[in-house]
Tab-separated table of C-alpha atoms in Angstrom:
chain	number	residue	atom	x	y	z
J	14	MET	CA	11.463	-4.136	22.918
J	15	PRO	CA	14.155	-1.430	22.808
J	16	ASP	CA	16.781	-3.922	21.654
J	17	SER	CA	14.781	-5.793	19.055
J	18	ASN	CA	16.183	-6.426	15.736
J	19	LEU	CA	14.110	-3.752	13.946
J	20	GLN	CA	15.035	-1.172	16.588
J	21	LYS	CA	18.692	-2.016	15.915
J	22	LEU	CA	18.100	-1.636	12.162
J	23	SER	CA	16.425	1.691	12.772
J	24	ALA	CA	19.443	2.823	14.824
J	25	LEU	CA	21.627	2.346	11.651
J	26	GLY	CA	19.411	4.956	9.933
J	27	GLN	CA	17.027	2.810	7.928
J	28	SER	CA	13.330	3.424	8.552
J	29	VAL	CA	10.926	0.528	8.745
J	30	TRP	CA	7.529	0.933	7.034
J	31	ILE	CA	4.807	-1.567	6.614
J	32	ASP	CA	3.479	-2.283	3.156
J	33	TYR	CA	-0.064	-2.888	4.327
J	34	LEU	CA	-3.000	-0.868	5.442
J	35	SER	CA	-6.599	-1.881	6.311
J	36	ARG	CA	-9.339	-0.755	8.735
J	37	ASP	CA	-8.693	-3.964	10.742
J	38	LEU	CA	-5.112	-2.981	11.282
J	39	LEU	CA	-6.209	0.420	12.496
J	40	GLU	CA	-9.292	-0.490	14.599
J	41	THR	CA	-7.636	-3.496	16.407
J	42	GLY	CA	-4.739	-1.300	17.479
J	43	GLU	CA	-2.245	-3.567	15.591
J	44	LEU	CA	-0.700	-0.710	13.705
J	45	ALA	CA	-0.208	1.227	16.899
J	46	ARG	CA	1.365	-1.892	18.509
J	47	MET	CA	3.714	-2.291	15.540
J	48	MET	CA	4.776	1.363	15.854
J	49	SER	CA	5.664	0.744	19.453
J	50	GLU	CA	7.210	-2.627	19.306
J	51	ASP	CA	8.354	-3.158	15.648
J	52	ALA	CA	9.880	0.348	14.948
J	53	VAL	CA	7.251	0.929	12.196
J	54	VAL	CA	7.345	4.601	11.174
J	55	GLY	CA	5.424	4.629	7.869
J	56	VAL	CA	2.823	2.899	5.852
J	57	THR	CA	2.489	2.166	2.159
J	58	SER	CA	-0.625	0.816	0.331
J	59	ASN	CA	-1.530	-0.177	-3.173
J	60	PRO	CA	-4.730	-1.469	-5.025
J	61	THR	CA	-3.852	-5.120	-4.304
J	62	ILE	CA	-3.765	-4.511	-0.659
J	63	PHE	CA	-6.984	-2.486	-0.529
J	64	GLN	CA	-8.685	-5.103	-2.772
J	65	LYS	CA	-8.015	-7.742	-0.173
J	66	ALA	CA	-8.986	-5.563	2.738
J	67	ILE	CA	-12.265	-4.266	1.357
J	68	SER	CA	-13.435	-7.397	-0.411
J	69	HIS	CA	-13.006	-9.656	2.607
J	70	GLY	CA	-14.714	-9.209	6.066
J	71	ASN	CA	-17.208	-6.617	7.099
J	72	ARG	CA	-15.440	-3.681	8.659
J	73	TYR	CA	-16.240	-1.522	5.612
J	74	ASP	CA	-19.908	-2.413	5.541
J	75	ASP	CA	-21.325	0.272	7.753
J	76	GLN	CA	-19.616	3.045	5.846
J	77	LEU	CA	-20.510	1.428	2.540
J	78	LYS	CA	-24.181	1.452	3.577
J	79	GLU	CA	-23.925	5.134	4.415
J	80	ILE	CA	-22.452	5.935	1.031
J	81	LEU	CA	-25.134	3.954	-0.710
J	82	GLU	CA	-27.959	5.759	1.222
J	83	THR	CA	-26.648	9.178	0.360
J	84	SER	CA	-25.259	8.940	-3.159
J	85	GLU	CA	-25.112	7.142	-6.506
J	86	ALA	CA	-21.388	7.075	-6.537
J	87	ASP	CA	-19.611	4.583	-8.941
J	88	ALA	CA	-17.235	1.851	-7.691
J	89	LYS	CA	-14.141	4.039	-7.943
J	90	GLU	CA	-15.681	6.864	-6.008
J	91	ILE	CA	-16.864	4.406	-3.355
J	92	PHE	CA	-13.388	3.011	-3.126
J	93	LEU	CA	-11.920	6.477	-2.699
J	94	GLN	CA	-14.320	7.313	0.116
J	95	LEU	CA	-13.581	4.052	1.882
J	96	SER	CA	-9.858	4.166	1.502
J	97	SER	CA	-9.645	7.859	2.321
J	98	ARG	CA	-10.896	7.202	5.816
J	99	ASP	CA	-8.174	4.610	6.429
J	100	ILE	CA	-5.527	6.862	4.938
J	101	ALA	CA	-6.593	9.870	6.973
J	102	ASP	CA	-6.766	7.854	10.223
J	103	ALA	CA	-3.380	6.329	9.591
J	104	CYS	CA	-1.903	9.810	8.906
J	105	ASP	CA	-3.363	10.983	12.191
J	106	LEU	CA	-1.900	8.047	14.100
J	107	LEU	CA	1.540	8.551	12.574
J	108	ARG	CA	1.547	12.358	12.823
J	109	PRO	CA	3.552	12.494	16.049
J	110	ILE	CA	6.385	10.592	14.250
J	111	TRP	CA	6.209	13.175	11.399
J	112	ASP	CA	6.281	16.140	13.870
J	113	GLU	CA	9.096	14.733	16.063
J	114	GLY	CA	11.234	13.800	13.026
J	115	ASN	CA	10.795	17.040	11.098
J	116	GLY	CA	9.077	15.315	8.261
J	117	LEU	CA	11.533	12.455	7.758
J	118	ASP	CA	9.018	9.678	8.538
J	119	GLY	CA	5.466	9.198	9.659
J	120	TYR	CA	3.973	8.978	6.148
J	121	VAL	CA	1.027	7.163	4.775
J	122	SER	CA	1.026	6.452	0.974
J	123	TRP	CA	-2.151	6.489	-1.159
J	124	GLU	CA	-1.782	5.401	-4.843
J	125	VAL	CA	-3.197	7.140	-7.900
J	126	ASP	CA	-5.477	4.921	-10.118
J	127	PRO	CA	-2.991	2.545	-11.856
J	128	THR	CA	-4.968	2.458	-15.089
J	129	LEU	CA	-3.729	6.197	-15.521
J	130	ALA	CA	-0.049	5.087	-15.427
J	131	TYR	CA	0.653	6.118	-19.023
J	132	ASP	CA	-1.523	9.307	-18.920
J	133	ARG	CA	0.594	12.160	-17.638
J	134	ASP	CA	-2.103	14.826	-17.346
J	135	ALA	CA	-4.709	12.483	-15.811
J	136	THR	CA	-2.149	11.300	-13.226
J	137	ILE	CA	-1.378	14.921	-12.222
J	138	ALA	CA	-5.101	15.653	-11.863
J	139	GLU	CA	-5.731	12.560	-9.718
J	140	ALA	CA	-2.608	13.166	-7.544
J	141	ARG	CA	-3.800	16.742	-6.944
J	142	ARG	CA	-7.307	15.436	-6.029
J	143	LEU	CA	-5.951	12.941	-3.536
J	144	HIS	CA	-3.677	15.456	-1.821
J	145	GLU	CA	-6.616	17.882	-1.457
J	146	TRP	CA	-8.976	15.027	-0.333
J	147	VAL	CA	-6.623	14.011	2.506
J	148	GLU	CA	-5.039	17.357	3.431
J	149	ARG	CA	-2.315	16.018	5.760
J	150	PRO	CA	1.377	17.044	5.639
J	151	ASN	CA	2.293	13.392	6.141
J	152	LEU	CA	0.506	12.087	3.117
J	153	TYR	CA	2.437	10.620	0.192
J	154	VAL	CA	0.632	10.124	-3.099
J	155	LYS	CA	2.074	7.340	-5.108
J	156	ILE	CA	2.867	7.843	-8.798
J	157	PRO	CA	4.368	5.030	-10.908
J	158	ALA	CA	7.710	5.702	-12.540
J	159	THR	CA	6.562	5.210	-16.208
J	160	LYS	CA	7.852	7.615	-18.823
J	161	PRO	CA	4.654	9.702	-18.581
J	162	GLY	CA	4.859	9.419	-14.865
J	163	LEU	CA	8.079	11.238	-14.728
J	164	GLY	CA	6.393	14.425	-15.959
J	165	ALA	CA	3.704	14.048	-13.319
J	166	ILE	CA	6.226	13.580	-10.611
J	167	GLU	CA	8.144	16.693	-11.514
J	168	GLU	CA	4.871	18.643	-11.728
J	169	MET	CA	3.678	17.626	-8.276
J	170	ILE	CA	7.012	18.273	-6.641
J	171	ALA	CA	7.012	21.721	-8.204
J	172	ALA	CA	3.562	22.196	-6.780
J	173	GLY	CA	4.927	21.420	-3.353
J	174	ARG	CA	3.397	17.974	-2.863
J	175	ASN	CA	4.917	14.841	-1.273
J	176	ILE	CA	5.272	12.014	-3.836
J	177	ASN	CA	6.204	8.317	-3.414
J	178	VAL	CA	7.502	7.253	-6.743
J	179	THR	CA	6.658	3.580	-7.166
J	180	LEU	CA	7.352	0.666	-9.472
J	181	ILE	CA	11.075	1.510	-10.120
J	182	PHE	CA	12.979	-1.505	-11.416
J	183	SER	CA	15.847	-0.078	-13.524
J	184	LEU	CA	18.969	1.933	-12.622
J	185	GLU	CA	18.308	4.237	-15.625
J	186	ARG	CA	14.754	4.924	-14.667
J	187	HIS	CA	15.747	5.581	-11.017
J	188	LYS	CA	18.192	8.271	-12.340
J	189	GLU	CA	15.346	9.847	-14.308
J	190	VAL	CA	13.193	9.807	-11.239
J	191	MET	CA	15.780	11.609	-9.159
J	192	GLU	CA	16.270	14.142	-11.995
J	193	ALA	CA	12.481	14.778	-12.019
J	194	TYR	CA	12.460	15.339	-8.296
J	195	ILE	CA	15.362	17.793	-8.508
J	196	ARG	CA	13.903	19.640	-11.471
J	197	GLY	CA	10.660	19.844	-9.536
J	198	LEU	CA	12.417	21.254	-6.474
J	199	GLU	CA	14.260	23.845	-8.673
J	200	ARG	CA	10.963	25.030	-10.232
J	201	LEU	CA	9.449	25.206	-6.683
J	202	VAL	CA	12.254	27.367	-5.397
J	203	GLU	CA	12.157	29.578	-8.546
J	204	ASN	CA	8.557	30.252	-7.888
J	205	GLY	CA	9.094	31.199	-4.266
J	206	GLY	CA	8.123	27.898	-2.752
J	207	ASP	CA	9.456	26.347	0.478
J	208	PRO	CA	11.445	23.124	-0.315
J	209	THR	CA	11.623	22.202	3.346
J	210	LYS	CA	7.932	21.174	3.202
J	211	VAL	CA	8.376	18.791	0.270
J	212	HIS	CA	9.551	15.139	0.621
J	213	SER	CA	9.815	12.187	-1.575
J	214	VAL	CA	10.877	8.601	-1.691
J	215	ALA	CA	11.903	6.440	-4.757
J	216	SER	CA	10.341	2.913	-4.316
J	217	PHE	CA	12.882	0.542	-5.849
J	218	PHE	CA	11.578	-2.926	-6.246
J	219	VAL	CA	13.822	-5.855	-5.256
J	220	SER	CA	12.593	-9.418	-5.097
J	221	ARG	CA	10.635	-9.326	-8.359
J	222	VAL	CA	13.924	-8.701	-10.133
J	223	ASP	CA	15.207	-12.061	-9.043
J	224	THR	CA	11.969	-13.761	-9.892
J	225	GLU	CA	12.176	-12.689	-13.487
J	226	THR	CA	15.927	-13.060	-13.842
J	227	ASP	CA	15.956	-16.516	-12.327
J	228	LYS	CA	13.293	-17.660	-14.679
J	229	ARG	CA	15.376	-16.447	-17.610
J	230	LEU	CA	18.598	-18.187	-16.187
J	231	ASP	CA	16.722	-21.466	-16.066
J	232	ASP	CA	15.716	-20.938	-19.635
J	233	THR	CA	19.271	-20.597	-20.879
J	234	GLY	CA	19.860	-24.227	-20.038
J	235	GLY	CA	23.433	-23.576	-18.586
J	236	ASP	CA	24.710	-23.869	-15.015
J	237	SER	CA	23.338	-20.721	-13.613
J	238	THR	CA	23.324	-21.614	-9.894
J	239	GLN	CA	25.952	-19.012	-8.923
J	240	LEU	CA	24.003	-16.199	-10.666
J	241	LYS	CA	20.513	-16.813	-9.303
J	242	GLY	CA	18.961	-14.809	-6.481
J	243	LYS	CA	21.521	-12.056	-6.688
J	244	LEU	CA	20.356	-9.337	-9.170
J	245	GLY	CA	17.689	-7.933	-6.849
J	246	ILE	CA	20.156	-6.836	-4.177
J	247	ALA	CA	22.937	-5.903	-6.620
J	248	ASN	CA	20.602	-3.707	-8.539
J	249	ALA	CA	19.492	-1.926	-5.329
J	250	LYS	CA	23.117	-1.450	-4.112
J	251	LEU	CA	24.029	0.295	-7.376
J	252	ALA	CA	20.828	2.339	-7.190
J	253	TYR	CA	22.032	3.573	-3.770
J	254	GLN	CA	25.440	4.474	-5.203
J	255	ASN	CA	23.604	6.571	-7.871
J	256	TYR	CA	21.601	8.138	-5.093
J	257	LEU	CA	24.771	9.175	-3.239
J	258	GLU	CA	26.172	10.636	-6.391
J	259	THR	CA	23.132	12.445	-7.481
J	260	PHE	CA	22.323	14.100	-4.129
J	261	SER	CA	25.805	15.703	-3.854
J	262	GLY	CA	27.765	18.326	-5.718
J	263	SER	CA	27.060	22.004	-6.416
J	264	ARG	CA	23.595	21.539	-8.087
J	265	TRP	CA	22.254	19.566	-5.075
J	266	ASP	CA	24.091	21.804	-2.606
J	267	ALA	CA	22.200	24.880	-3.770
J	268	LEU	CA	18.894	23.267	-3.131
J	269	ALA	CA	20.133	21.753	0.186
J	270	ALA	CA	21.123	25.225	1.370
J	271	LYS	CA	17.419	26.211	1.009
J	272	GLY	CA	16.383	23.234	3.105
J	273	ALA	CA	15.634	20.633	0.455
J	274	THR	CA	15.831	16.994	1.506
J	275	ARG	CA	17.095	14.034	-0.390
J	276	GLN	CA	14.671	11.598	-2.204
J	277	ARG	CA	15.493	8.490	-0.174
J	278	CYS	CA	15.583	5.073	-1.669
J	279	LEU	CA	12.733	2.895	-0.439
J	280	TRP	CA	13.228	-0.804	-0.848
J	281	ALA	CA	9.944	-2.420	-1.997
J	282	SER	CA	9.008	-5.975	-2.692
J	283	THR	CA	11.314	-7.141	0.122
J	284	SER	CA	9.399	-10.437	0.889
J	285	THR	CA	11.134	-13.521	-0.432
J	286	LYS	CA	9.118	-15.062	-3.361
J	287	ASN	CA	11.442	-18.111	-3.762
J	288	PRO	CA	10.997	-20.602	-0.826
J	289	ASP	CA	14.552	-21.816	-1.408
J	290	TYR	CA	15.873	-18.385	-0.432
J	291	PRO	CA	16.193	-17.165	3.275
J	292	ASP	CA	12.967	-15.301	4.210
J	293	VAL	CA	14.808	-12.136	5.282
J	294	MET	CA	17.542	-12.042	2.648
J	295	TYR	CA	16.233	-8.877	0.983
J	296	VAL	CA	16.168	-6.982	4.312
J	297	GLU	CA	19.535	-8.128	5.517
J	298	GLY	CA	21.174	-7.476	2.215
J	299	LEU	CA	20.122	-3.802	2.019
J	300	ILE	CA	20.638	-2.270	5.340
J	301	GLY	CA	22.003	1.217	5.264
J	302	PRO	CA	21.491	4.880	6.220
J	303	GLN	CA	19.126	7.313	4.667
J	304	THR	CA	16.918	4.501	3.279
J	305	VAL	CA	13.504	3.011	3.925
J	306	ASP	CA	12.454	-0.663	3.835
J	307	THR	CA	8.795	-1.294	3.478
J	308	MET	CA	7.984	-4.851	4.523
J	309	PRO	CA	4.855	-7.104	4.705
J	310	GLU	CA	3.755	-8.211	8.104
J	311	GLU	CA	5.341	-11.671	7.835
J	312	THR	CA	8.677	-10.231	6.832
J	313	ILE	CA	8.604	-7.833	9.845
J	314	GLN	CA	7.876	-10.742	12.136
J	315	ALA	CA	10.514	-12.950	10.503
J	316	PHE	CA	13.229	-10.266	10.908
J	317	GLN	CA	12.311	-9.630	14.526
J	318	ASP	CA	12.757	-13.289	15.178
J	319	HIS	CA	15.984	-14.054	13.346
J	320	GLY	CA	17.233	-11.182	11.205
J	321	ARG	CA	20.863	-10.246	11.362
J	322	VAL	CA	21.530	-6.481	11.694
J	323	ALA	CA	24.660	-5.048	10.014
J	324	GLU	CA	25.374	-2.324	7.528
J	325	THR	CA	25.415	-4.160	4.223
J	326	LEU	CA	24.153	-1.612	1.593
J	327	THR	CA	27.583	-0.237	0.836
J	328	GLN	CA	29.467	-3.617	1.027
J	329	ASP	CA	30.465	-5.645	-2.149
J	330	VAL	CA	29.541	-2.952	-4.513
J	331	ASP	CA	32.257	-4.075	-6.913
J	332	ALA	CA	30.855	-7.567	-6.871
J	333	ALA	CA	27.432	-6.055	-7.702
J	334	ARG	CA	28.866	-4.405	-10.758
J	335	LYS	CA	30.566	-7.619	-11.781
J	336	LEU	CA	27.384	-9.522	-11.496
J	337	PHE	CA	25.930	-7.437	-14.358
J	338	ASP	CA	28.883	-8.461	-16.482
J	339	ASP	CA	28.362	-12.130	-15.613
J	340	LEU	CA	24.716	-11.967	-16.396
J	341	ARG	CA	25.401	-10.360	-19.767
J	342	ALA	CA	27.799	-13.141	-20.460
J	343	ALA	CA	25.014	-15.560	-19.613
J	344	ARG	CA	22.751	-13.842	-22.272
J	345	ILE	CA	20.516	-12.169	-19.787
J	346	ASP	CA	19.319	-8.865	-21.198
J	347	TYR	CA	18.969	-6.473	-18.173
J	348	ALA	CA	17.223	-3.745	-20.246
J	349	ASP	CA	14.545	-6.247	-21.267
J	350	VAL	CA	14.150	-7.744	-17.760
J	351	VAL	CA	13.369	-4.318	-16.175
J	352	ARG	CA	11.172	-3.315	-19.157
J	353	VAL	CA	9.047	-6.375	-18.640
J	354	LEU	CA	8.902	-5.930	-14.866
J	355	GLU	CA	7.621	-2.311	-15.275
J	356	GLU	CA	4.949	-3.332	-17.758
J	357	GLU	CA	3.867	-6.284	-15.616
J	358	GLY	CA	3.973	-4.180	-12.474
J	359	VAL	CA	1.581	-1.564	-13.970
J	360	GLN	CA	-0.621	-4.387	-15.358
J	361	LYS	CA	-0.778	-6.300	-12.088
J	362	PHE	CA	-1.836	-3.212	-10.144
J	363	SER	CA	-4.404	-2.321	-12.930
J	364	ASP	CA	-5.706	-5.852	-12.733
J	365	SER	CA	-6.025	-5.524	-8.945
J	366	PHE	CA	-7.760	-2.248	-9.279
J	367	GLY	CA	-10.275	-3.903	-11.607
J	368	GLU	CA	-10.852	-6.723	-9.099
J	369	LEU	CA	-11.278	-4.116	-6.470
J	370	MET	CA	-13.936	-2.402	-8.411
J	371	ASP	CA	-15.750	-5.754	-8.974
J	372	GLY	CA	-15.491	-6.473	-5.315
J	373	ILE	CA	-17.021	-3.189	-4.384
J	374	LYS	CA	-19.793	-3.760	-6.838
J	375	SER	CA	-20.448	-7.164	-5.399
J	376	LYS	CA	-20.464	-5.796	-1.840
J	377	ARG	CA	-22.832	-3.112	-2.966
J	378	GLY	CA	-25.120	-5.685	-4.417
J	379	GLU	CA	-25.034	-7.747	-1.243
J	380	LEU	CA	-25.806	-4.886	1.025
J	381	ALA	CA	-28.516	-3.495	-1.220
J	382	HIS	CA	-30.201	-6.906	-1.345
J	383	ALA	CA	-29.955	-7.294	2.455
């Protein structure tokens, strides 16, 4: 489908990634089909996604049996062995895209243990381990954008490793993430490293911002209809303006002259949580160049069916800024909204990781009994 909606979106400079990975997606050929027909050029994953993939069905059973026969690995080590095969296979499948695009796309993301989100040194150690485990140039390791995570991000970039920074909700934290990336690149160059081989994306979450803000607007008791369902897109539009500003000027030009690439904004959480809102509103509202949109399967299908393609990311920026004033007048504390979302985001991923460990233990018990 050369003229499909997602092909047209890609032609505007936005990369389409899918936010899901499983062995089923790989072995049935569905991921390969989506690469061909839906313009998919990257994959992200997280503990919630792997929890669903591993705990249900039987595609992981044979490998799990092999692991149990040869080792006494704990649940986390079993998970890493299971997921690393999917990650490596997906990297190999997407490698031609990475090669042809000089490292712009073709990435697969593997997340560090979310329970380490507030431990800088442990995050660095795990990120190094994951990169060494799946030694592929098109692997991204995901590090959450907590305060301790910022130091880990800088350290890994300085070490020449590709990093997907996840769980970004606030404009201020996004600025800190970009600064960590640039500092990491500067350290890499100072130590004789090659910045052309290092890439990063900043995963800025969208729909969850509206979920939290709309709930607070309802609690104010006033007429908030005109303000609901807008902050997620407005927040991301201003993040993109900060991106354009940060990756320009003499400091960035010095790195760019050595081959460094910008840390693109990646729009995450782009499925619509509120059934009253259009199902592709978070895709349609954030279409623009030098960005990535990672979508769940149902959003990819919906956008292919009825999405409207137009450059919207740089439109209505003044209205986005005014929305912040209007929300402040409506007694919505933006700083508290994004603080809560970051804490909840880390907790949700940690909870999913715990459920994943329980699911693996349960599977191990079933197979051992069988």
